[in-house]
XYZ file of C-alpha atoms in Angstrom:
566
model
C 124.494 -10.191 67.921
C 123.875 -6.626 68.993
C 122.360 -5.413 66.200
C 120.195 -8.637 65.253
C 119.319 -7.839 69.359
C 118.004 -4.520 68.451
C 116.390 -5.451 65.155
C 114.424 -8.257 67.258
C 113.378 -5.663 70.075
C 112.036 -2.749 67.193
C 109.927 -5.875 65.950
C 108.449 -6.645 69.399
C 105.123 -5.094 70.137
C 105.022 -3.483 73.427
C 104.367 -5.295 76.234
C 105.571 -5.705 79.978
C 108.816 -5.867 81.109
C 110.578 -8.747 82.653
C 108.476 -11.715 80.948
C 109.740 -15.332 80.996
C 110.341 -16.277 77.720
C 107.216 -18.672 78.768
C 105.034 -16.189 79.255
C 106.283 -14.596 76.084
C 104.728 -16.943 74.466
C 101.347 -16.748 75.252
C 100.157 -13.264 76.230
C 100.770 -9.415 74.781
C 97.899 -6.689 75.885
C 95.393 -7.751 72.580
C 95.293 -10.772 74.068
C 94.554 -9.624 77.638
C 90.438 -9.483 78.549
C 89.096 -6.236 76.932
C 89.574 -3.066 78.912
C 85.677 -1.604 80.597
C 86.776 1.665 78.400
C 87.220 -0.353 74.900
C 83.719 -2.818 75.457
C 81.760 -0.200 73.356
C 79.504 -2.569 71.679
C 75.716 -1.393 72.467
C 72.854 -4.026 70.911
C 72.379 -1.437 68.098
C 75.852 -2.080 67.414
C 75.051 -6.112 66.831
C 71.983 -5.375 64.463
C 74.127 -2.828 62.684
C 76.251 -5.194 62.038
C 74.387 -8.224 60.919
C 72.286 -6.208 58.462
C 75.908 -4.979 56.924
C 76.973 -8.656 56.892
C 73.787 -10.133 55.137
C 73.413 -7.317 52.517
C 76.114 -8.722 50.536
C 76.949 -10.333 47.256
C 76.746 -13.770 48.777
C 73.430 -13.406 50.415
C 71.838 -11.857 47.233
C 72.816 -15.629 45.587
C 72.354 -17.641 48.073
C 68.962 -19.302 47.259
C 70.375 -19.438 43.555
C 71.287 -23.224 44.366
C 68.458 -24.315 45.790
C 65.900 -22.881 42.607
C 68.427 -24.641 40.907
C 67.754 -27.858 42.405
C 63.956 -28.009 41.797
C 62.612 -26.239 44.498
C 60.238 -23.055 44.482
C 61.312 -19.953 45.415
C 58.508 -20.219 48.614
C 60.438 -23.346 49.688
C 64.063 -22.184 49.019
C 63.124 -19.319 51.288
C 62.087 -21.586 54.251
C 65.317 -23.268 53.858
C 66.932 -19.673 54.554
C 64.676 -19.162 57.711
C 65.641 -22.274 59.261
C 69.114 -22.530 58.282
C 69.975 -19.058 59.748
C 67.328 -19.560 62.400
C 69.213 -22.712 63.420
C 72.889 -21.419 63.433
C 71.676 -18.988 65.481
C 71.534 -20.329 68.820
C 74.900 -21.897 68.184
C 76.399 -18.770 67.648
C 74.836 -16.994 70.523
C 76.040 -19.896 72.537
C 79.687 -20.103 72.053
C 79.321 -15.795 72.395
C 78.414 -15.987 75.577
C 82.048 -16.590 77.614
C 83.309 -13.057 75.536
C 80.744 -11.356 76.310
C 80.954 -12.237 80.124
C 84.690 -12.525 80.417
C 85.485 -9.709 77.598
C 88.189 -12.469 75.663
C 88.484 -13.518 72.244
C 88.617 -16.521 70.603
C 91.695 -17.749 70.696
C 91.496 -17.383 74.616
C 88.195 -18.919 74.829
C 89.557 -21.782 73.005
C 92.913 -22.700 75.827
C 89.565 -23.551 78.207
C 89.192 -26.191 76.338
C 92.035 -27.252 74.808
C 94.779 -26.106 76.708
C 97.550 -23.328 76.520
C 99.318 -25.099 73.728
C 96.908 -27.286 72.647
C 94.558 -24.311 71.085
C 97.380 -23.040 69.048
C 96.669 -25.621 66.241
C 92.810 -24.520 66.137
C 93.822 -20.984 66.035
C 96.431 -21.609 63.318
C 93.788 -23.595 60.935
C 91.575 -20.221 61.636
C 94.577 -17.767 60.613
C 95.371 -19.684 57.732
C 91.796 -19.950 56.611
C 91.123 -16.001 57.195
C 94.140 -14.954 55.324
C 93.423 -17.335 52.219
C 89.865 -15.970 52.052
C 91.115 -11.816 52.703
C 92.530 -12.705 49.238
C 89.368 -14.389 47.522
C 87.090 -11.202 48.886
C 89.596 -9.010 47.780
C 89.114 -10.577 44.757
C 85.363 -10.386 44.802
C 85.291 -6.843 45.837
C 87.699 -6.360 42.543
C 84.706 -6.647 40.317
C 82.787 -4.564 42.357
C 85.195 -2.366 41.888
C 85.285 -2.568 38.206
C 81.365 -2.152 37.407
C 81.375 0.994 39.481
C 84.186 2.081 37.217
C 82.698 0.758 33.985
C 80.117 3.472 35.217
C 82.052 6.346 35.323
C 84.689 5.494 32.803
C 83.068 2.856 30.036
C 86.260 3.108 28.693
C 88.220 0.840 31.159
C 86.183 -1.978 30.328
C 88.391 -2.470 26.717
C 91.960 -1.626 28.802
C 94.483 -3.218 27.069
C 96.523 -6.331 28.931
C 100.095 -6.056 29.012
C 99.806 -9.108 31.776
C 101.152 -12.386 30.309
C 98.748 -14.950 29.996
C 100.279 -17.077 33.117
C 99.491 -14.752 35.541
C 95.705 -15.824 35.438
C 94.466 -11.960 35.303
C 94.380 -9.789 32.768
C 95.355 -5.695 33.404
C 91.875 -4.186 33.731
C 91.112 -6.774 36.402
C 94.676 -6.633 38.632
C 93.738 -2.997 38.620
C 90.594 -3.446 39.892
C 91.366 -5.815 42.154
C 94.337 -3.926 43.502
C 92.328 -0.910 43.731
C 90.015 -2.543 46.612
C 93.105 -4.192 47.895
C 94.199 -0.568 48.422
C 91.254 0.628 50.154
C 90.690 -1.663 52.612
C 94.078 -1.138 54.413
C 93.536 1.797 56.021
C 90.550 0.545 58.485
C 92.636 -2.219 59.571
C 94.565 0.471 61.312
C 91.369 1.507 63.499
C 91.247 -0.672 66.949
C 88.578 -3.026 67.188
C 86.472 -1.570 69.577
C 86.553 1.979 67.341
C 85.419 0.168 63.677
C 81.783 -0.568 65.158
C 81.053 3.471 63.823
C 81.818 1.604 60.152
C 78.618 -0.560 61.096
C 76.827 1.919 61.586
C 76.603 3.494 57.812
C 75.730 0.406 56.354
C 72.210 -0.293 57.684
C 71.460 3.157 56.042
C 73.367 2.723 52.884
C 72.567 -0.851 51.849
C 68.841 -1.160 52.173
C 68.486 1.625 50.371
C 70.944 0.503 47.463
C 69.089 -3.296 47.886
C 65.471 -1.508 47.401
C 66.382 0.939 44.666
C 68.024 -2.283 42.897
C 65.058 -4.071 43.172
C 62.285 -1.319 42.072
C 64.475 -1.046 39.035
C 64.584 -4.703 38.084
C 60.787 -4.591 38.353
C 60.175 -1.355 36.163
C 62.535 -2.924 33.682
C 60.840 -6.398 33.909
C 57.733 -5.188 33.980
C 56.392 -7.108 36.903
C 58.682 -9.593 38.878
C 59.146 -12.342 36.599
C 58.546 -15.770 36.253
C 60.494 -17.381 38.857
C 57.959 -16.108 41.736
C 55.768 -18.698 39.629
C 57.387 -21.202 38.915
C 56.621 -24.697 40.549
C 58.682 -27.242 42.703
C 59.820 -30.071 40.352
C 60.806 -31.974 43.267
C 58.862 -33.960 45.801
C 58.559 -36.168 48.361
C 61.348 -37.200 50.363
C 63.349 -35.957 47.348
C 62.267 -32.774 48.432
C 62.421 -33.012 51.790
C 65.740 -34.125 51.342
C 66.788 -31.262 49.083
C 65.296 -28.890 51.977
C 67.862 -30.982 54.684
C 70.632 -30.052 52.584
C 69.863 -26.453 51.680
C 69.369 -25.519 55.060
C 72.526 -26.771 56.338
C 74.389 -25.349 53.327
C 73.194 -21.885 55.483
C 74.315 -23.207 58.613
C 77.368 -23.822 57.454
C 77.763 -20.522 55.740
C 77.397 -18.976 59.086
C 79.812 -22.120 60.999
C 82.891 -19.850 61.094
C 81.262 -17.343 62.867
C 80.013 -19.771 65.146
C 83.511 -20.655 65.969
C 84.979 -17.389 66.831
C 81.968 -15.271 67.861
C 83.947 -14.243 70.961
C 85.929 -12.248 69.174
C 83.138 -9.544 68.427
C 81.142 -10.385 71.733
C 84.406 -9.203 73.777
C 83.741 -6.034 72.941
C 79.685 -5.837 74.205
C 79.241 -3.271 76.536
C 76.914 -5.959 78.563
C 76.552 -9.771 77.608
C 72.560 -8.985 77.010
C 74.058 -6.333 74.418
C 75.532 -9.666 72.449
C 72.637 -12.224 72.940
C 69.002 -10.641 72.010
C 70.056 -8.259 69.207
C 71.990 -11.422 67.291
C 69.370 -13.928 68.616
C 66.828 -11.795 66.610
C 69.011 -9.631 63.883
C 70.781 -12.625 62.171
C 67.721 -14.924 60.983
C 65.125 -11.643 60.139
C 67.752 -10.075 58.098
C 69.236 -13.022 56.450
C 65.454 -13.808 55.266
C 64.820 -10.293 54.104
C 67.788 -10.085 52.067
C 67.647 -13.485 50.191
C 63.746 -12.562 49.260
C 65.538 -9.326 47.503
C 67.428 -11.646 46.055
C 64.868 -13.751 44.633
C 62.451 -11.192 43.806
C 65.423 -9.323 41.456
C 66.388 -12.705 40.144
C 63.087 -13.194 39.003
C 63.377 -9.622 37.674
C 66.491 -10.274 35.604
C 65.216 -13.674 33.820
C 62.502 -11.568 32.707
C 64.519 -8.859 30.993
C 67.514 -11.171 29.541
C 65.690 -14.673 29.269
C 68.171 -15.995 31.811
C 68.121 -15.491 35.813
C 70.776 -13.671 36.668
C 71.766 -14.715 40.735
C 74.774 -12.042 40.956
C 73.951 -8.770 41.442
C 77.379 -7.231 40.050
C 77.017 -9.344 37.009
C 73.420 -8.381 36.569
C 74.407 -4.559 37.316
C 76.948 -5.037 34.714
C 74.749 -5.895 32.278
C 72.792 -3.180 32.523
C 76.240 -0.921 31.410
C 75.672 -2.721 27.770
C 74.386 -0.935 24.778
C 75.408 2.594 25.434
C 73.524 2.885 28.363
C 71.757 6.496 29.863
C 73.796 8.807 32.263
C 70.782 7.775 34.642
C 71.449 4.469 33.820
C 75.315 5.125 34.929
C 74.734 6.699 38.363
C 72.549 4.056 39.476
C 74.617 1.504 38.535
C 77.328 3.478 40.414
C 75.337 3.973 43.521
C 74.439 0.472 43.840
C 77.750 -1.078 42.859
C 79.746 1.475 45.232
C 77.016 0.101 48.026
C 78.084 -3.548 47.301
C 81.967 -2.818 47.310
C 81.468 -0.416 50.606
C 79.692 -3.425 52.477
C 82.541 -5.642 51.017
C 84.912 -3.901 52.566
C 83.373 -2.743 56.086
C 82.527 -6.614 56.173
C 86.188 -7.890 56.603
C 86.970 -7.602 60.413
C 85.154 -10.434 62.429
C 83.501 -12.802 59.907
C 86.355 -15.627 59.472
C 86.385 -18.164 57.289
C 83.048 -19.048 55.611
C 82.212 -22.611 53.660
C 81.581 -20.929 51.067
C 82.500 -20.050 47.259
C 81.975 -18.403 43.695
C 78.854 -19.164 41.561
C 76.939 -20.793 40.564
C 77.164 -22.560 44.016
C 76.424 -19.530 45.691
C 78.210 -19.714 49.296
C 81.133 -17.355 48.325
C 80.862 -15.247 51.377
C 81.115 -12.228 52.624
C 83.742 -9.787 53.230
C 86.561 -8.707 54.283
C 87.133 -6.210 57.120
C 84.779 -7.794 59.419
C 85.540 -11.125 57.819
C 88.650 -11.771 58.040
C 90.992 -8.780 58.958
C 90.311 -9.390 62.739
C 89.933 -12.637 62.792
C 93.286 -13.208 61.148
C 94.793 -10.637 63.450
C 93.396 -12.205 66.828
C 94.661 -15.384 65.667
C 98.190 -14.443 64.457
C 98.468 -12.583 67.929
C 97.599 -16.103 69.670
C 100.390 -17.779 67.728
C 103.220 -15.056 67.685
C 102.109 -12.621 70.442
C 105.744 -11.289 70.922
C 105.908 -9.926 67.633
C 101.909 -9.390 66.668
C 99.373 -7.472 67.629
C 95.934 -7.300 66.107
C 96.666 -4.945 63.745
C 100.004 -6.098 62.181
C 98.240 -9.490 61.864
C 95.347 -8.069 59.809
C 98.387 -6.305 57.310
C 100.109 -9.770 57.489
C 96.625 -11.248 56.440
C 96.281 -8.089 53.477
C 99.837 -8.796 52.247
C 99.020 -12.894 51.922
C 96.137 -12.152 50.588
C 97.545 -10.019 47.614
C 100.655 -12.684 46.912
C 98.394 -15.979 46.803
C 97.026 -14.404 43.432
C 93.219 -15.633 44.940
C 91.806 -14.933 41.069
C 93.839 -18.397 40.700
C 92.203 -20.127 42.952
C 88.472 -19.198 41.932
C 89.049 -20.579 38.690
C 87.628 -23.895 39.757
C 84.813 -23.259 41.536
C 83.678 -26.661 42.284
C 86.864 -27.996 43.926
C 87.644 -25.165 46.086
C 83.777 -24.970 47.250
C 84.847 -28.972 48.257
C 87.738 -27.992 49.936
C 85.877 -25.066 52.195
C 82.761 -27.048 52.839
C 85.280 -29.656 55.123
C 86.032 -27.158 56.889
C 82.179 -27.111 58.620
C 83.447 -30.536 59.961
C 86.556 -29.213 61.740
C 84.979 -25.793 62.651
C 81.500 -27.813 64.030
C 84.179 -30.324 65.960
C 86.081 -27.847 67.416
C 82.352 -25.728 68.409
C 80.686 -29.021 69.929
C 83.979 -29.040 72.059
C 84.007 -25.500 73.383
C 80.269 -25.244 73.946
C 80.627 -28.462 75.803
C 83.416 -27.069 77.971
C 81.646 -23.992 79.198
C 77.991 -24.849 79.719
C 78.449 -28.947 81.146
C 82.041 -28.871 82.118
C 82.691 -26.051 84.081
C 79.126 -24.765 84.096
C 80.681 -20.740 83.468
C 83.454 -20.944 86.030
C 86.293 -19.269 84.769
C 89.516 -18.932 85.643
C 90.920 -15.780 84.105
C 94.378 -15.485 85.186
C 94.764 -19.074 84.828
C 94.220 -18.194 80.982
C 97.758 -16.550 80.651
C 99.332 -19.501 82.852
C 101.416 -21.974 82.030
C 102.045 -23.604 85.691
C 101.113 -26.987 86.307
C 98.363 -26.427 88.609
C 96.392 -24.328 86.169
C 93.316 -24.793 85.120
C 93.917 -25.222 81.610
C 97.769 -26.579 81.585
C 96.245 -30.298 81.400
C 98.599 -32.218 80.142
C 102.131 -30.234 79.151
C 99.492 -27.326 78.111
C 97.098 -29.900 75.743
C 93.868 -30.967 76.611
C 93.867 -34.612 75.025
C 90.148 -34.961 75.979
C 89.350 -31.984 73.866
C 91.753 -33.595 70.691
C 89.994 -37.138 71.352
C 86.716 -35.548 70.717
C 88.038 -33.072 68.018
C 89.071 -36.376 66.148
C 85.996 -38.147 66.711
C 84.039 -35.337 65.258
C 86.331 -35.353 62.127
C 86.059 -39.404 61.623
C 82.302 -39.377 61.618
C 81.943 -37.661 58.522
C 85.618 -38.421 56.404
C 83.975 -41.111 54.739
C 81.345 -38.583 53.625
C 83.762 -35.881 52.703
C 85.649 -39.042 50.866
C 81.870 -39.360 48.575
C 82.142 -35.178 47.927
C 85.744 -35.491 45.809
C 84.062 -37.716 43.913
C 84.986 -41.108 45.541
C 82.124 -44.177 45.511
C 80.379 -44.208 49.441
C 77.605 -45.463 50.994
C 74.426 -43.521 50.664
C 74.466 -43.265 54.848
C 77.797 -42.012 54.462
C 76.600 -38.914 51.823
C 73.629 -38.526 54.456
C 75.756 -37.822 57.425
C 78.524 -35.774 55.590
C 75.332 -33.871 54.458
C 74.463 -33.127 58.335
C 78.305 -32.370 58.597
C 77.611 -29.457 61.172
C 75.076 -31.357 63.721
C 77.048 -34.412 63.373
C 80.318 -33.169 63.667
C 79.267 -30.812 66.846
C 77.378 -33.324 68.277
C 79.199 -36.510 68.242
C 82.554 -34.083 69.405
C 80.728 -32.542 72.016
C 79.170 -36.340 73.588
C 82.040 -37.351 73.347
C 84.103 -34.525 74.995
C 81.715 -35.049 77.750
C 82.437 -38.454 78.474
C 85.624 -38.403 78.775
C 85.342 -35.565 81.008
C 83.072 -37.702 83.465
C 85.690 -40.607 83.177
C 88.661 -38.450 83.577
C 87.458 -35.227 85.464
C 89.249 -31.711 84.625
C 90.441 -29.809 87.577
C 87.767 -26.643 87.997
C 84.793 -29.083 86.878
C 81.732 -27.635 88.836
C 78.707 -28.854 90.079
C 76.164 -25.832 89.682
C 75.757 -23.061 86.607
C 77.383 -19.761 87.644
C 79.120 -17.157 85.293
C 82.100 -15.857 87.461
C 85.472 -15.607 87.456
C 87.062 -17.336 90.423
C 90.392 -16.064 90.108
C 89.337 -12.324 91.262
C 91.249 -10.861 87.883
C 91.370 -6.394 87.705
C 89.604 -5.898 84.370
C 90.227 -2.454 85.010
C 93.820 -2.650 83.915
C 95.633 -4.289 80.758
C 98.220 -5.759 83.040
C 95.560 -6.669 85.986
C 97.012 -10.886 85.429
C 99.457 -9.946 86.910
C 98.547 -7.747 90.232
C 98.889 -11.063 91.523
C 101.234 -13.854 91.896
C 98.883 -16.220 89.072
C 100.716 -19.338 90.123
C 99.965 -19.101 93.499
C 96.426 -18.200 93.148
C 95.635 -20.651 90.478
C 97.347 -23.454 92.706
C 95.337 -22.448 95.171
C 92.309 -22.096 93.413
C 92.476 -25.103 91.686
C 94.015 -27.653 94.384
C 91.358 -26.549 97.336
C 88.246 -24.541 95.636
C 87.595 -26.656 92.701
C 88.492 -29.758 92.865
C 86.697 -32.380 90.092
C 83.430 -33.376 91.111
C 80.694 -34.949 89.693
């Protein structure tokens, strides 16, 4: 017992002395409100980042589907603007208690459903992010490989010594592997360090994107014929079409949504995380899909076929012995593509997206998923995780799933990740609910790392069974919908709603979450709007819960200062 004693304590990440086994449970210092010294995030920052998370393989193909559909390029770009222009708000919304209270997600999310209760949304978002650290890995592997088919043509004919089961051949593993390797090594940086990362890649990529798309031009010899080409649909067919391609943006941009607390922690002032994103996230994600389009156009000019993928497209320009000019841009640009792919996999999260030629497959994997996995996998084991060691635990999943496996059906898995826009909208409508109408921005931050029964957020043995009444409710509203996407026969109402997964699914969870929160009041419900923390936490220090005796105060606070009113 000794030594399995003092295996257990070298796995522990450090923490304070003398915890319950309780509070063990739910807090370790990555999980404790961001220090003043670490909330380094300036608005320039927020831009920086949004332009590296647009300029990416995704984004260049994400108006593929909707041409595809019928629509003109003109209208497939409108659908951009509003889809991005409407998930937006959303995401500045559910922003806002990080960048007031400096907590992440996973925190945010005991406000409304509890202690314990939030561990099941946080595990669904671990899960999620370490599944798709794999599939950008994957992604970034044949980034990887065209900016080595540039300097060495040779390793495009490597021989396989992989047997045919694996679902990979040699040349592939190695690429993949290869950007497997490289990512590992930021993970190690602390959060509130990696926003210098950002910084390079609003220099790097519009330059890469422009010199991409000059070239397809030159080639083509103008911009093509998909600039001209008509709509072929109309009417309400059309307007329909339009519905659904805007919300397929919206919910490209849900999981972000969800856990935008996690990067608004770290702003150095909450206007830091509202205005730049308010205005960064729409105007870039416009700019970058009418790249897209324009070299698209480009590309069906100079092969007879439009091309949505850039790496494919850049790889086809390696064919026929191609020039050593030829090579280096092709290297530049590709190296551009696989840098952003890799600087992208910290905060993003899970997207609803997937591989062509339903272009949603998403983004990338430092800001996408490394930290998101880690903050999660700290919520659910913070004894032995920190953010760090989650985003290795979220590397090393990613590399033993085999995630070229599960892009082998496209259509299926995009199925499987669009559902996830109904849980991720659910649990949204629910937290957006609880801090604007519930509470009205009364927080209680010690009560947040709390488990006694007159907490704010203990509810009911540490669940909030308003917040999982609504969460459900959400869900429901759109299963017979998602029931219609696997192929089953539905009602055409059903389809319609499923379609509007996001708005229903936030909206009907969030009504309802508010009902049941008139009927059944939550102790620290308030009356008028205020931002501030009643519990008079020291965000000066990492231990600063516990200056204080947190029972006492948050019996106090919540038995005689805020009792349920409405």
């Amino acid at each position: 017992m000794g030594l399995v004693n003092r295996i257990i304590q070298r796995l522990e990440v450090n923490r304070e002395p003398n915890l319950t086994l309780t509070e063990q449970l739910i807090t370790n210092k990555d999980l404790l409100p961001v220090e003043p010294e670490n909330r380094t995030w300036r608005g320039y920052n927020y831009v920086a980042f949004w332009v590296a998370d647009m300029f990416n393989i995704n984004m260049w193909m994400i108006v593929s589907s909707m041409i595809q559909l019928g629509m003109s390029w003109w209208q497939a770009w409108i659908c951009v603007w509003l889809g991005y222009g409407i998930a937006t708000p959303f995401l500045v919304l559910n922003a806002r208690p990080g960048a007031i209270f400096h907590v992440t997600f996973p925190i945010v999310n005991r406000t409304s459903f509890g202690m314990f209760g939030s561990l099941w949304c946080v595990f669904n978002r671990a899960a999620m992010a370490c599944i798709w650290y794999g599939v950008q890995a994957s992604i970034g592997g044949s980034c990887m490989l065209v900016m080595l088919r540039a300097i060495w043509p040779s390793i495009n004919s490597l021989s396989n010594s992989m047997p045919e089961s694996s679902g990979t051949n040699t040349r592939d593993f190695l690429c993949f592997f290869l950007f497997w390797l490289i990512s590992l090594p930021v993970i190690w940086f602390p959060v509130h360090k990696v926003r210098h990362f950002f910084i390079v890649m609003p220099i790097l990529m519009p330059i890469a994107a422009i010199t991409f798309l000059i070239w397809c031009i030159v080639k083509a010899r103008g911009i093509g014929p998909i600039i001209h080409q008509s709509s072929t649909l109309h009417g309400s067919e059309l307007a329909w079409a339009m519905v659904v391609s805007s919300m397929s943006c919206i919910s490209n941009k849900v999981t972000l949504v969800t856990n935008a607390p996690d990067f608004a922690s770290r702003a150095r002032t909450p206007s830091a995380a509202l205005y730049p994103q308010l205005f960064a996230l729409p105007l870039t994600s416009g700019l970058v899909c009418l790249v897209g389009i324009l070299v698209s156009s480009s590309s069906q000019a100079i092969y007879g076929e439009a091309i949505w993928s850039p790496i494919d497209l850049l790889g086809n320009f390696l064919d026929n012995n191609p020039s050593g000019a030829t090579r280096f841009g092709v290297w530049f640009i590709s190296a551009s593509f696989m840098i952003a792919q890799v600087m992208l996999y910290l905060f993003r999260g899970v997207g609803c997206e997937s591989n062509s030629p339903s272009p949603r497959l998403g983004g990338t994997n430092i800001s996408a998923n490394s930290v998101s996995a880690g903050c999660d996998l700290t919520a659910l084991f913070p004894r032995f995780i920190n953010i760090r060691r989650g985003g290795y635990i979220a590397a090393v999943v990613g590399l033993c799933m085999c995630p070229w496996n599960i892009l082998k059906n496209s259509n299926e898995f995009t199925s499987y990740l669009s559902s996830y826009s109904v849980f991720l909208s659910s649990i949204a409508g629910v937290m957006v609910t609880e801090y604007y109408i519930v509470r009205k921005g009364h927080y209680n931050v010690k009560d947040l790392y709390n488990t006694g029964k007159g907490s704010w957020y203990w509810y009911t043995y540490g669940i909030n069974f308003r917040a999982y009444a609504a969460y459900l409710t959400g869900i429901m509203i759109n299963a017979v919908g998602f029931a219609g996407a696997t192929g089953r026969a539905v009602p055409l109402a059903a389809t319609r709603i499923y379609e509007l997964s996001f708005f229903t699914g936030f909206g009907v969870s969030a009504l309802v979450y508010w009902a049941l929160n008139r009927v059944f009041p939550a102790v620290g419900a308030a009356q008028t709007f205020e931002e501030i923390d009643v519990s008079g936490y020291d965000y000066s220090t990492t231990g600063g819960s516990r200056d204080i005796d947190t029972k006492e105060v948050a019996s106090e606070s919540a038995s005689e200062r805020y009792q349920p009113r409405y």
